[in-house]
PDB file of C-alpha atoms in Angstrom:
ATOM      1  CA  UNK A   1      -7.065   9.416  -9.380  1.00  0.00           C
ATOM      2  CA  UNK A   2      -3.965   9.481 -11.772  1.00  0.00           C
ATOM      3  CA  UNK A   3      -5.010   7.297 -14.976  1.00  0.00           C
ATOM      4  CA  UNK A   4      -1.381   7.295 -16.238  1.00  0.00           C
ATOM      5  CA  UNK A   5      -0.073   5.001 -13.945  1.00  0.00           C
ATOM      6  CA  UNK A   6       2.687   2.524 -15.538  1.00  0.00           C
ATOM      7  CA  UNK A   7       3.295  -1.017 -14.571  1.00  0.00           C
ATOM      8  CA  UNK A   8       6.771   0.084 -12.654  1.00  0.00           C
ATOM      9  CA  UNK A   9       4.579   2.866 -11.068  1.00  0.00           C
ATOM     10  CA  UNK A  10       2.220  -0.320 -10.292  1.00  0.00           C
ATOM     11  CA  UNK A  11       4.675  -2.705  -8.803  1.00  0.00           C
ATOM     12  CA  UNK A  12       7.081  -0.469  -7.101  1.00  0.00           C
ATOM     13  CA  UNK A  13       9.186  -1.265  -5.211  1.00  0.00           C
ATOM     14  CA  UNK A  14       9.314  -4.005  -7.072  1.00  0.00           C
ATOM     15  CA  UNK A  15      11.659  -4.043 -10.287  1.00  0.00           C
ATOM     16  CA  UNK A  16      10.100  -4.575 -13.216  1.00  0.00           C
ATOM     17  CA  UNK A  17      12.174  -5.796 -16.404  1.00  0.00           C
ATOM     18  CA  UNK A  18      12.914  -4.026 -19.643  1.00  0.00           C
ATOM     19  CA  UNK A  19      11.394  -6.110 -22.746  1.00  0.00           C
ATOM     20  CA  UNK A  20      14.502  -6.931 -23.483  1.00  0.00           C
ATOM     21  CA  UNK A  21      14.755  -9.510 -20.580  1.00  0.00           C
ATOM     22  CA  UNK A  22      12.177 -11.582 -22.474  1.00  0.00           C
ATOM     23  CA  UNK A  23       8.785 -12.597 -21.164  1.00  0.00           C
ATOM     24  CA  UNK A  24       7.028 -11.908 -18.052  1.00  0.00           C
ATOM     25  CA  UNK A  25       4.176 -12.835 -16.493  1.00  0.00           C
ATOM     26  CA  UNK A  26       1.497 -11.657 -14.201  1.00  0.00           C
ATOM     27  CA  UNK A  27      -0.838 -14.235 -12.325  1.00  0.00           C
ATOM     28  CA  UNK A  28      -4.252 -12.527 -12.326  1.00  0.00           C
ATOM     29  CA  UNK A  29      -6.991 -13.866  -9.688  1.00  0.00           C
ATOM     30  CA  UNK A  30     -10.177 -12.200 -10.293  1.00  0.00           C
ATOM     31  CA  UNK A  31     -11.986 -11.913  -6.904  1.00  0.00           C
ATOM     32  CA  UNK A  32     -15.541 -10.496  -6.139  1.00  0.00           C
ATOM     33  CA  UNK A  33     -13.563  -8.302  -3.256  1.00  0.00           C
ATOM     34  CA  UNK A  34     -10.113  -7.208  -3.999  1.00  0.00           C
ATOM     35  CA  UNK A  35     -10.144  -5.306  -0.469  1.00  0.00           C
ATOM     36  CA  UNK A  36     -11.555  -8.304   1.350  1.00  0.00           C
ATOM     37  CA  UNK A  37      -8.992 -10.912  -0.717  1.00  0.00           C
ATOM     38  CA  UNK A  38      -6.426  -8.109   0.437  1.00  0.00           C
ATOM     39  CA  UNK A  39      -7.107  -8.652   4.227  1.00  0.00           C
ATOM     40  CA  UNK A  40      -7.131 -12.142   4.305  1.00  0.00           C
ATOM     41  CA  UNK A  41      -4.008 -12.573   2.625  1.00  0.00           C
ATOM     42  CA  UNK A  42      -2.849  -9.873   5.485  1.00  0.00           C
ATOM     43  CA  UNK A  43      -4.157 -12.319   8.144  1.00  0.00           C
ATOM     44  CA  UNK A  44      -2.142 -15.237   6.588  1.00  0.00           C
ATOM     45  CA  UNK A  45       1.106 -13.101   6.700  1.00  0.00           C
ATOM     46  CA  UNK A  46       1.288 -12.224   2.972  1.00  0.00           C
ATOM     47  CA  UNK A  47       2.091  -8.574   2.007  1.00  0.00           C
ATOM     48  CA  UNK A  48       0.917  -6.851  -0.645  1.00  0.00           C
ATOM     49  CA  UNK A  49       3.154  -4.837  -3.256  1.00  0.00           C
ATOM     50  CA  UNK A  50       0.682  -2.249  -4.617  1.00  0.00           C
ATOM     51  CA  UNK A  51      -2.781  -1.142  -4.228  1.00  0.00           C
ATOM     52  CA  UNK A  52      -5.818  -1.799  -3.557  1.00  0.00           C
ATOM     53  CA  UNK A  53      -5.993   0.913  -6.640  1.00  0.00           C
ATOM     54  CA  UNK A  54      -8.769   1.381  -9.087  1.00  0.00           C
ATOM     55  CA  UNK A  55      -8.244   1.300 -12.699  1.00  0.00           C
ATOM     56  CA  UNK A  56      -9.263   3.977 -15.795  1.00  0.00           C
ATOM     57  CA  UNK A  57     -10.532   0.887 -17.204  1.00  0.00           C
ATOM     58  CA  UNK A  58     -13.283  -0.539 -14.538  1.00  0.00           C
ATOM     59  CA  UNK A  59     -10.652  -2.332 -12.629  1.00  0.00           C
ATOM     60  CA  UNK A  60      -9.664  -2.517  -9.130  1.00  0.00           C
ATOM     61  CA  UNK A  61      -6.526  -4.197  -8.442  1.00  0.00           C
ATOM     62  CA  UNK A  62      -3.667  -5.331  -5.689  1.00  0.00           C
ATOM     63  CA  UNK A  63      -0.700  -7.131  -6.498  1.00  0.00           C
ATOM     64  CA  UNK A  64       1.238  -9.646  -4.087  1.00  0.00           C
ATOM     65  CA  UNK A  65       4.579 -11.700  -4.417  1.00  0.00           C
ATOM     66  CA  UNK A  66       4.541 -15.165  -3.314  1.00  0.00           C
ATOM     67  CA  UNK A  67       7.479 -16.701  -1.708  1.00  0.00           C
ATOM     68  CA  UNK A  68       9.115 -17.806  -5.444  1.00  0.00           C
ATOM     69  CA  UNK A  69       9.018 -14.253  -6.530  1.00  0.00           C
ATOM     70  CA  UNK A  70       6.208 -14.736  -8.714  1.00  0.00           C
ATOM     71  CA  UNK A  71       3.977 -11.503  -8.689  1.00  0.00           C
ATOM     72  CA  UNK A  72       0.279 -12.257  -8.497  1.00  0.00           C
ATOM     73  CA  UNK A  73      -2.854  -9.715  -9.142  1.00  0.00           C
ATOM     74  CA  UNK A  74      -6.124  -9.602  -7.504  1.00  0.00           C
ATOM     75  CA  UNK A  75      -8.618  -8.456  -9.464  1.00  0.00           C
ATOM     76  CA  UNK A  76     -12.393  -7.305  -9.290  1.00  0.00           C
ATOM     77  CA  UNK A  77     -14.488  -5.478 -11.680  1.00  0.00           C
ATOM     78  CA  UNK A  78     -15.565  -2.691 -10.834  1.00  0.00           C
ATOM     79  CA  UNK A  79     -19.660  -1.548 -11.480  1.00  0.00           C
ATOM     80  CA  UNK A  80     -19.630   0.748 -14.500  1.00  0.00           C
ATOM     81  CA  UNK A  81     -21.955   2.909 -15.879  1.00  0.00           C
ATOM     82  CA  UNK A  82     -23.335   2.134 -19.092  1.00  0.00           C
ATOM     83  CA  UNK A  83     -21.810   5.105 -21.905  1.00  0.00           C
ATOM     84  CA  UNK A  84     -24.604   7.829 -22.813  1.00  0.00           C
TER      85      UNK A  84
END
């Protein structure tokens, strides 16, 4: 799994804008089943930008647009294992 994954790598094809646009914002929905929230919205017609993709940081995520443009995340958290 590649950890250095950007947001543009994230949201492709997506564009995302340079800072200098001013703010942005990600809705974030966290689920107890990204891949089962993933389907569903499939079902209902809805298609999904990027992932399902796990995270370096205990994460797994999928984002979807809604018909505004307005990019939303799904997001579970993944089981970790506690540091030795």
């Amino acid at each position: 799994m590649n950890h250095d994954v950007s947001a543009r790598d994230r949201l492709a094809p997506l564009a995302v804008a340079p800072q200098s646009a001013g703010s942005r914002v990600l809705f974030a929905i966290w689920v107890d089943d990204v891949d089962a929230a993933r389907a569903e919205l499939a079902e209902r017609g809805v298609s999904l930008v990027s992932g399902p993709a796990d995270t370096a940081w205990g994460t797994r995520n999928a984002q979807f647009a809604d018909p505004g443009g307005h990019v939303w995340g799904l997001a579970q958290e993944l089981d970790r294992e506690p540091a030795s």
